[in-house]
């Protein structure tokens, strides 16, 4: 199965700073690269995703970049706000597999 | 409203007493799955189903059963719960038969405590 690692496991930033979370995967067949956000006490929800034919995707303050050669993709959050505080998960996948494997999660804390 | 609904949200039970957590989706999704979430261990897949009457084991299936008699429902059954099954459980669904490249929609979660 896919081995997925996220770094760092915790990240503390000052409001207004940028945050970057990296996800490394093992399956070279992976072609879908989503990031989920889970606020405290809530369900995980998709915030951004990218497919392997695109190197970068941006949606307002969040962006995802992909390096297929190195088998990693990253979540970038600019101008962080307290409401960005949450746990973020990556879950790379391919359309041949049946299981969804999540990274271990990154707890982001944005200090006002 | 498109959603995945789990019940109950909270459950405290005793060791060995059979329980069922229900999961229902109204989006006509083929793929449904169950996860448990424990501190420091992220989300781990228990079972999944790619269609009616088709189920398969995930990473941590021991002590759990599932069934998929209808497309919309995917209950999680603990025949004899033990304290190490105390956890937060999520049901999720995805469209298409290839779930790995589409968004997963999660239920609200069920916090289970086994004493």
PDB file of C-alpha atoms in Angstrom:
ATOM      1  CA  UNK A   1       0.000   0.000   0.000  1.00  0.00           C
ATOM      2  CA  UNK A   2       0.877   3.649  -0.185  1.00  0.00           C
ATOM      3  CA  UNK A   3       3.251   5.069   2.452  1.00  0.00           C
ATOM      4  CA  UNK A   4       2.342   8.648   3.245  1.00  0.00           C
ATOM      5  CA  UNK A   5       4.266  10.966   5.536  1.00  0.00           C
ATOM      6  CA  UNK A   6       3.553  14.525   6.519  1.00  0.00           C
ATOM      7  CA  UNK A   7       5.953  17.069   7.940  1.00  0.00           C
ATOM      8  CA  UNK A   8       5.934  18.776  10.283  1.00  0.00           C
ATOM      9  CA  UNK A   9       3.531  17.098  12.691  1.00  0.00           C
ATOM     10  CA  UNK A  10       2.935  20.402  14.459  1.00  0.00           C
ATOM     11  CA  UNK A  11       3.456  23.937  13.233  1.00  0.00           C
ATOM     12  CA  UNK A  12       3.016  27.162  15.136  1.00  0.00           C
ATOM     13  CA  UNK A  13       3.053  30.487  13.293  1.00  0.00           C
ATOM     14  CA  UNK A  14       2.224  34.079  14.043  1.00  0.00           C
ATOM     15  CA  UNK A  15      -0.891  35.511  12.456  1.00  0.00           C
ATOM     16  CA  UNK A  16      -0.002  36.927   9.054  1.00  0.00           C
ATOM     17  CA  UNK A  17       2.932  34.593   8.498  1.00  0.00           C
ATOM     18  CA  UNK A  18       2.996  31.811   5.910  1.00  0.00           C
ATOM     19  CA  UNK A  19       2.738  28.092   6.643  1.00  0.00           C
ATOM     20  CA  UNK A  20       3.967  25.184   4.531  1.00  0.00           C
ATOM     21  CA  UNK A  21       3.138  21.516   5.085  1.00  0.00           C
ATOM     22  CA  UNK A  22       4.798  18.785   3.055  1.00  0.00           C
ATOM     23  CA  UNK A  23       3.410  15.382   2.110  1.00  0.00           C
ATOM     24  CA  UNK A  24       5.666  12.612   0.821  1.00  0.00           C
ATOM     25  CA  UNK A  25       4.206   9.508  -0.820  1.00  0.00           C
ATOM     26  CA  UNK A  26       5.610   6.252  -2.153  1.00  0.00           C
ATOM     27  CA  UNK A  27       3.330   5.160  -5.013  1.00  0.00           C
ATOM     28  CA  UNK A  28       4.553   6.568  -8.308  1.00  0.00           C
ATOM     29  CA  UNK A  29       1.123   5.819  -9.814  1.00  0.00           C
ATOM     30  CA  UNK A  30      -0.510   8.420  -7.579  1.00  0.00           C
ATOM     31  CA  UNK A  31      -2.244  11.048  -9.662  1.00  0.00           C
ATOM     32  CA  UNK A  32      -4.542  12.857  -7.238  1.00  0.00           C
ATOM     33  CA  UNK A  33      -3.264  15.049  -4.428  1.00  0.00           C
ATOM     34  CA  UNK A  34      -5.817  16.490  -2.000  1.00  0.00           C
ATOM     35  CA  UNK A  35      -5.529  18.345   1.263  1.00  0.00           C
ATOM     36  CA  UNK A  36      -8.184  18.088   3.960  1.00  0.00           C
ATOM     37  CA  UNK A  37      -8.727  20.435   6.880  1.00  0.00           C
ATOM     38  CA  UNK A  38     -10.176  19.228  10.163  1.00  0.00           C
ATOM     39  CA  UNK A  39     -11.176  21.870  12.673  1.00  0.00           C
ATOM     40  CA  UNK A  40     -11.447  20.896  16.311  1.00  0.00           C
ATOM     41  CA  UNK A  41     -14.444  18.620  16.850  1.00  0.00           C
ATOM     42  CA  UNK A  42     -15.408  18.667  13.175  1.00  0.00           C
ATOM     43  CA  UNK A  43     -15.158  16.331  10.206  1.00  0.00           C
ATOM     44  CA  UNK A  44     -12.307  16.498   7.653  1.00  0.00           C
ATOM     45  CA  UNK A  45     -13.208  18.571   4.607  1.00  0.00           C
ATOM     46  CA  UNK A  46     -11.435  18.992   1.303  1.00  0.00           C
ATOM     47  CA  UNK A  47      -9.850  22.419   0.921  1.00  0.00           C
ATOM     48  CA  UNK A  48      -7.800  22.033  -2.232  1.00  0.00           C
ATOM     49  CA  UNK A  49      -6.662  19.313  -4.611  1.00  0.00           C
ATOM     50  CA  UNK A  50      -4.465  18.942  -7.639  1.00  0.00           C
ATOM     51  CA  UNK A  51      -4.054  16.366 -10.358  1.00  0.00           C
ATOM     52  CA  UNK A  52      -0.777  15.149 -11.774  1.00  0.00           C
ATOM     53  CA  UNK A  53      -1.040  17.071 -15.017  1.00  0.00           C
ATOM     54  CA  UNK A  54      -0.803  20.349 -13.088  1.00  0.00           C
ATOM     55  CA  UNK A  55       2.186  21.563 -11.070  1.00  0.00           C
ATOM     56  CA  UNK A  56       0.467  24.175  -8.935  1.00  0.00           C
ATOM     57  CA  UNK A  57      -3.014  25.298  -8.004  1.00  0.00           C
ATOM     58  CA  UNK A  58      -4.044  28.334  -6.030  1.00  0.00           C
ATOM     59  CA  UNK A  59      -7.279  29.312  -4.323  1.00  0.00           C
ATOM     60  CA  UNK A  60      -7.082  32.669  -2.564  1.00  0.00           C
ATOM     61  CA  UNK A  61      -4.690  32.220   0.374  1.00  0.00           C
ATOM     62  CA  UNK A  62      -4.066  28.513  -0.105  1.00  0.00           C
ATOM     63  CA  UNK A  63      -2.053  26.749  -2.774  1.00  0.00           C
ATOM     64  CA  UNK A  64      -0.814  23.263  -3.487  1.00  0.00           C
ATOM     65  CA  UNK A  65       2.395  22.492  -5.361  1.00  0.00           C
ATOM     66  CA  UNK A  66       3.384  19.123  -6.743  1.00  0.00           C
ATOM     67  CA  UNK A  67       6.756  17.552  -7.457  1.00  0.00           C
ATOM     68  CA  UNK A  68       5.979  14.192  -9.059  1.00  0.00           C
ATOM     69  CA  UNK A  69       9.621  13.357  -9.665  1.00  0.00           C
ATOM     70  CA  UNK A  70      10.431  13.665  -5.981  1.00  0.00           C
ATOM     71  CA  UNK A  71       7.013  12.269  -4.973  1.00  0.00           C
ATOM     72  CA  UNK A  72       5.902  15.036  -2.697  1.00  0.00           C
ATOM     73  CA  UNK A  73       3.351  17.817  -2.655  1.00  0.00           C
ATOM     74  CA  UNK A  74       2.911  20.749  -0.335  1.00  0.00           C
ATOM     75  CA  UNK A  75       0.178  22.921   1.097  1.00  0.00           C
ATOM     76  CA  UNK A  76       0.948  26.612   1.307  1.00  0.00           C
ATOM     77  CA  UNK A  77      -1.125  29.014   3.383  1.00  0.00           C
ATOM     78  CA  UNK A  78      -0.287  32.700   3.143  1.00  0.00           C
ATOM     79  CA  UNK A  79      -1.362  35.514   5.476  1.00  0.00           C
ATOM     80  CA  UNK A  80      -2.459  33.004   8.085  1.00  0.00           C
ATOM     81  CA  UNK A  81      -5.425  33.804  10.292  1.00  0.00           C
ATOM     82  CA  UNK A  82      -6.571  32.259  13.592  1.00  0.00           C
ATOM     83  CA  UNK A  83      -9.340  30.392  11.748  1.00  0.00           C
ATOM     84  CA  UNK A  84      -6.658  28.508   9.830  1.00  0.00           C
ATOM     85  CA  UNK A  85      -5.824  26.709  13.088  1.00  0.00           C
ATOM     86  CA  UNK A  86      -6.727  23.060  12.466  1.00  0.00           C
ATOM     87  CA  UNK A  87      -5.274  19.675  11.608  1.00  0.00           C
ATOM     88  CA  UNK A  88      -4.407  19.240   7.936  1.00  0.00           C
ATOM     89  CA  UNK A  89      -4.233  15.865   6.186  1.00  0.00           C
ATOM     90  CA  UNK A  90      -2.952  14.833   2.804  1.00  0.00           C
ATOM     91  CA  UNK A  91      -4.342  11.733   1.079  1.00  0.00           C
ATOM     92  CA  UNK A  92      -2.608  11.000  -2.246  1.00  0.00           C
ATOM     93  CA  UNK A  93      -4.364   8.502  -4.446  1.00  0.00           C
ATOM     94  CA  UNK A  94      -4.578   6.881  -7.832  1.00  0.00           C
ATOM     95  CA  UNK A  95      -7.509   5.531  -9.765  1.00  0.00           C
ATOM     96  CA  UNK A  96      -6.253   1.967  -9.631  1.00  0.00           C
ATOM     97  CA  UNK A  97      -6.212   1.649  -5.861  1.00  0.00           C
ATOM     98  CA  UNK A  98      -9.132   0.966  -3.575  1.00  0.00           C
ATOM     99  CA  UNK A  99      -7.935   2.355  -0.320  1.00  0.00           C
ATOM    100  CA  UNK A 100      -7.544   5.906   0.797  1.00  0.00           C
ATOM    101  CA  UNK A 101      -4.392   6.446   2.837  1.00  0.00           C
ATOM    102  CA  UNK A 102      -4.083   9.597   4.905  1.00  0.00           C
ATOM    103  CA  UNK A 103      -0.943  11.191   6.177  1.00  0.00           C
ATOM    104  CA  UNK A 104      -0.547  11.413   9.929  1.00  0.00           C
ATOM    105  CA  UNK A 105      -1.791  14.986  10.031  1.00  0.00           C
ATOM    106  CA  UNK A 106      -0.221  18.368  10.809  1.00  0.00           C
ATOM    107  CA  UNK A 107      -1.574  20.472  13.643  1.00  0.00           C
ATOM    108  CA  UNK A 108      -1.326  24.126  12.635  1.00  0.00           C
ATOM    109  CA  UNK A 109      -1.649  26.754  15.341  1.00  0.00           C
ATOM    110  CA  UNK A 110      -1.928  30.381  14.324  1.00  0.00           C
ATOM    111  CA  UNK A 111      -1.194  32.746  17.195  1.00  0.00           C
ATOM    112  CA  UNK A 112      -2.983  36.095  17.140  1.00  0.00           C
TER     113      UNK A 112
ATOM    114  CA  UNK B   1     -28.657  18.952   1.088  1.00  0.00           C
ATOM    115  CA  UNK B   2     -25.921  16.509   0.039  1.00  0.00           C
ATOM    116  CA  UNK B   3     -24.554  14.841   3.118  1.00  0.00           C
ATOM    117  CA  UNK B   4     -23.235  11.811   4.942  1.00  0.00           C
ATOM    118  CA  UNK B   5     -25.091  11.128   8.188  1.00  0.00           C
ATOM    119  CA  UNK B   6     -23.795   9.022  11.056  1.00  0.00           C
ATOM    120  CA  UNK B   7     -25.621   7.942  14.167  1.00  0.00           C
ATOM    121  CA  UNK B   8     -25.161   8.111  17.032  1.00  0.00           C
ATOM    122  CA  UNK B   9     -22.787  11.032  17.515  1.00  0.00           C
ATOM    123  CA  UNK B  10     -21.731   9.839  20.959  1.00  0.00           C
ATOM    124  CA  UNK B  11     -21.900   6.383  22.480  1.00  0.00           C
ATOM    125  CA  UNK B  12     -20.699   4.909  25.747  1.00  0.00           C
ATOM    126  CA  UNK B  13     -20.999   1.166  26.030  1.00  0.00           C
ATOM    127  CA  UNK B  14     -19.646  -1.763  28.013  1.00  0.00           C
ATOM    128  CA  UNK B  15     -17.194  -4.397  26.889  1.00  0.00           C
ATOM    129  CA  UNK B  16     -18.835  -7.176  24.902  1.00  0.00           C
ATOM    130  CA  UNK B  17     -22.146  -5.494  24.179  1.00  0.00           C
ATOM    131  CA  UNK B  18     -22.818  -5.543  20.441  1.00  0.00           C
ATOM    132  CA  UNK B  19     -23.368  -2.177  18.803  1.00  0.00           C
ATOM    133  CA  UNK B  20     -24.000  -0.720  15.373  1.00  0.00           C
ATOM    134  CA  UNK B  21     -23.076   2.716  14.068  1.00  0.00           C
ATOM    135  CA  UNK B  22     -25.164   3.695  11.075  1.00  0.00           C
ATOM    136  CA  UNK B  23     -23.978   5.652   8.049  1.00  0.00           C
ATOM    137  CA  UNK B  24     -26.156   6.952   5.246  1.00  0.00           C
ATOM    138  CA  UNK B  25     -25.395   9.126   2.213  1.00  0.00           C
ATOM    139  CA  UNK B  26     -27.806  10.802  -0.178  1.00  0.00           C
ATOM    140  CA  UNK B  27     -25.376  11.521  -3.022  1.00  0.00           C
ATOM    141  CA  UNK B  28     -25.719   8.171  -4.839  1.00  0.00           C
ATOM    142  CA  UNK B  29     -22.019   7.471  -4.245  1.00  0.00           C
ATOM    143  CA  UNK B  30     -20.675   4.035  -5.086  1.00  0.00           C
ATOM    144  CA  UNK B  31     -17.758   4.100  -2.641  1.00  0.00           C
ATOM    145  CA  UNK B  32     -18.201   4.181   1.124  1.00  0.00           C
ATOM    146  CA  UNK B  33     -15.691   3.607   3.897  1.00  0.00           C
ATOM    147  CA  UNK B  34     -15.090   3.704   7.635  1.00  0.00           C
ATOM    148  CA  UNK B  35     -12.144   5.252   9.471  1.00  0.00           C
ATOM    149  CA  UNK B  36     -11.053   5.500  13.029  1.00  0.00           C
ATOM    150  CA  UNK B  37      -9.143   8.464  14.316  1.00  0.00           C
ATOM    151  CA  UNK B  38      -6.890   8.188  17.340  1.00  0.00           C
ATOM    152  CA  UNK B  39      -4.569  10.844  18.782  1.00  0.00           C
ATOM    153  CA  UNK B  40      -1.233  10.821  16.986  1.00  0.00           C
ATOM    154  CA  UNK B  41      -2.343   8.152  14.501  1.00  0.00           C
ATOM    155  CA  UNK B  42      -4.353  10.140  12.008  1.00  0.00           C
ATOM    156  CA  UNK B  43      -7.161   8.484  10.055  1.00  0.00           C
ATOM    157  CA  UNK B  44      -6.941   4.754   9.505  1.00  0.00           C
ATOM    158  CA  UNK B  45      -9.255   2.893   7.163  1.00  0.00           C
ATOM    159  CA  UNK B  46     -11.258   0.031   8.711  1.00  0.00           C
ATOM    160  CA  UNK B  47     -13.399  -1.251   5.851  1.00  0.00           C
ATOM    161  CA  UNK B  48     -14.546   0.003   2.500  1.00  0.00           C
ATOM    162  CA  UNK B  49     -17.162  -0.849  -0.098  1.00  0.00           C
ATOM    163  CA  UNK B  50     -17.006  -0.153  -3.795  1.00  0.00           C
ATOM    164  CA  UNK B  51     -20.630  -1.033  -4.433  1.00  0.00           C
ATOM    165  CA  UNK B  52     -23.643  -2.910  -3.083  1.00  0.00           C
ATOM    166  CA  UNK B  53     -22.697  -6.322  -1.653  1.00  0.00           C
ATOM    167  CA  UNK B  54     -18.977  -5.599  -2.177  1.00  0.00           C
ATOM    168  CA  UNK B  55     -16.890  -4.937   0.936  1.00  0.00           C
ATOM    169  CA  UNK B  56     -13.194  -5.248   1.703  1.00  0.00           C
ATOM    170  CA  UNK B  57     -10.788  -4.830   4.581  1.00  0.00           C
ATOM    171  CA  UNK B  58      -8.802  -1.703   5.164  1.00  0.00           C
ATOM    172  CA  UNK B  59      -5.749  -1.318   7.374  1.00  0.00           C
ATOM    173  CA  UNK B  60      -7.381  -2.068  10.734  1.00  0.00           C
ATOM    174  CA  UNK B  61     -10.384  -4.408  10.235  1.00  0.00           C
ATOM    175  CA  UNK B  62      -9.977  -6.616  13.329  1.00  0.00           C
ATOM    176  CA  UNK B  63     -13.013  -6.503  15.620  1.00  0.00           C
ATOM    177  CA  UNK B  64     -15.285  -4.847  13.075  1.00  0.00           C
ATOM    178  CA  UNK B  65     -17.861  -5.937  10.525  1.00  0.00           C
ATOM    179  CA  UNK B  66     -19.701  -4.036   7.825  1.00  0.00           C
ATOM    180  CA  UNK B  67     -22.485  -4.660   5.346  1.00  0.00           C
ATOM    181  CA  UNK B  68     -23.638  -2.949   2.171  1.00  0.00           C
ATOM    182  CA  UNK B  69     -27.127  -4.161   1.338  1.00  0.00           C
ATOM    183  CA  UNK B  70     -28.198  -0.829  -0.112  1.00  0.00           C
ATOM    184  CA  UNK B  71     -26.186   1.783  -1.929  1.00  0.00           C
ATOM    185  CA  UNK B  72     -26.937   4.548   0.549  1.00  0.00           C
ATOM    186  CA  UNK B  73     -26.205   2.681   3.815  1.00  0.00           C
ATOM    187  CA  UNK B  74     -22.983   1.285   5.231  1.00  0.00           C
ATOM    188  CA  UNK B  75     -23.309   0.329   8.914  1.00  0.00           C
ATOM    189  CA  UNK B  76     -20.307  -0.469  11.109  1.00  0.00           C
ATOM    190  CA  UNK B  77     -20.849  -3.363  13.517  1.00  0.00           C
ATOM    191  CA  UNK B  78     -18.840  -4.136  16.623  1.00  0.00           C
ATOM    192  CA  UNK B  79     -19.888  -7.629  17.679  1.00  0.00           C
ATOM    193  CA  UNK B  80     -17.968  -7.612  20.964  1.00  0.00           C
ATOM    194  CA  UNK B  81     -16.503  -4.169  21.632  1.00  0.00           C
ATOM    195  CA  UNK B  82     -13.322  -3.862  23.680  1.00  0.00           C
ATOM    196  CA  UNK B  83     -11.730  -0.809  25.328  1.00  0.00           C
ATOM    197  CA  UNK B  84      -9.093  -0.561  22.563  1.00  0.00           C
ATOM    198  CA  UNK B  85     -11.915   0.282  20.167  1.00  0.00           C
ATOM    199  CA  UNK B  86     -12.551   3.514  22.023  1.00  0.00           C
ATOM    200  CA  UNK B  87     -12.026   6.062  19.276  1.00  0.00           C
ATOM    201  CA  UNK B  88     -13.552   8.655  16.980  1.00  0.00           C
ATOM    202  CA  UNK B  89     -15.136   7.032  13.943  1.00  0.00           C
ATOM    203  CA  UNK B  90     -15.849   8.613  10.573  1.00  0.00           C
ATOM    204  CA  UNK B  91     -17.843   7.321   7.659  1.00  0.00           C
ATOM    205  CA  UNK B  92     -17.072   8.738   4.214  1.00  0.00           C
ATOM    206  CA  UNK B  93     -18.357   8.382   0.670  1.00  0.00           C
ATOM    207  CA  UNK B  94     -17.008   9.178  -2.784  1.00  0.00           C
ATOM    208  CA  UNK B  95     -18.458   9.104  -6.289  1.00  0.00           C
ATOM    209  CA  UNK B  96     -17.405   6.707  -9.036  1.00  0.00           C
ATOM    210  CA  UNK B  97     -15.778   3.316  -8.807  1.00  0.00           C
ATOM    211  CA  UNK B  98     -12.298   4.800  -8.620  1.00  0.00           C
ATOM    212  CA  UNK B  99     -12.428   6.639  -5.356  1.00  0.00           C
ATOM    213  CA  UNK B 100      -8.826   7.524  -5.099  1.00  0.00           C
ATOM    214  CA  UNK B 101      -9.011  10.519  -7.399  1.00  0.00           C
ATOM    215  CA  UNK B 102     -12.152  12.194  -6.149  1.00  0.00           C
ATOM    216  CA  UNK B 103     -13.154  14.060  -3.033  1.00  0.00           C
ATOM    217  CA  UNK B 104     -14.186  12.080   0.047  1.00  0.00           C
ATOM    218  CA  UNK B 105     -17.230  13.413   1.942  1.00  0.00           C
ATOM    219  CA  UNK B 106     -17.204  12.675   5.653  1.00  0.00           C
ATOM    220  CA  UNK B 107     -19.947  12.193   8.184  1.00  0.00           C
ATOM    221  CA  UNK B 108     -19.990  14.167  11.449  1.00  0.00           C
ATOM    222  CA  UNK B 109     -18.164  11.490  13.381  1.00  0.00           C
ATOM    223  CA  UNK B 110     -19.125   9.110  16.197  1.00  0.00           C
ATOM    224  CA  UNK B 111     -17.227   9.243  19.449  1.00  0.00           C
ATOM    225  CA  UNK B 112     -17.286   5.769  20.958  1.00  0.00           C
ATOM    226  CA  UNK B 113     -16.166   4.923  24.459  1.00  0.00           C
ATOM    227  CA  UNK B 114     -15.990   1.282  25.560  1.00  0.00           C
ATOM    228  CA  UNK B 115     -15.652   0.746  29.307  1.00  0.00           C
TER     229      UNK B 115
END
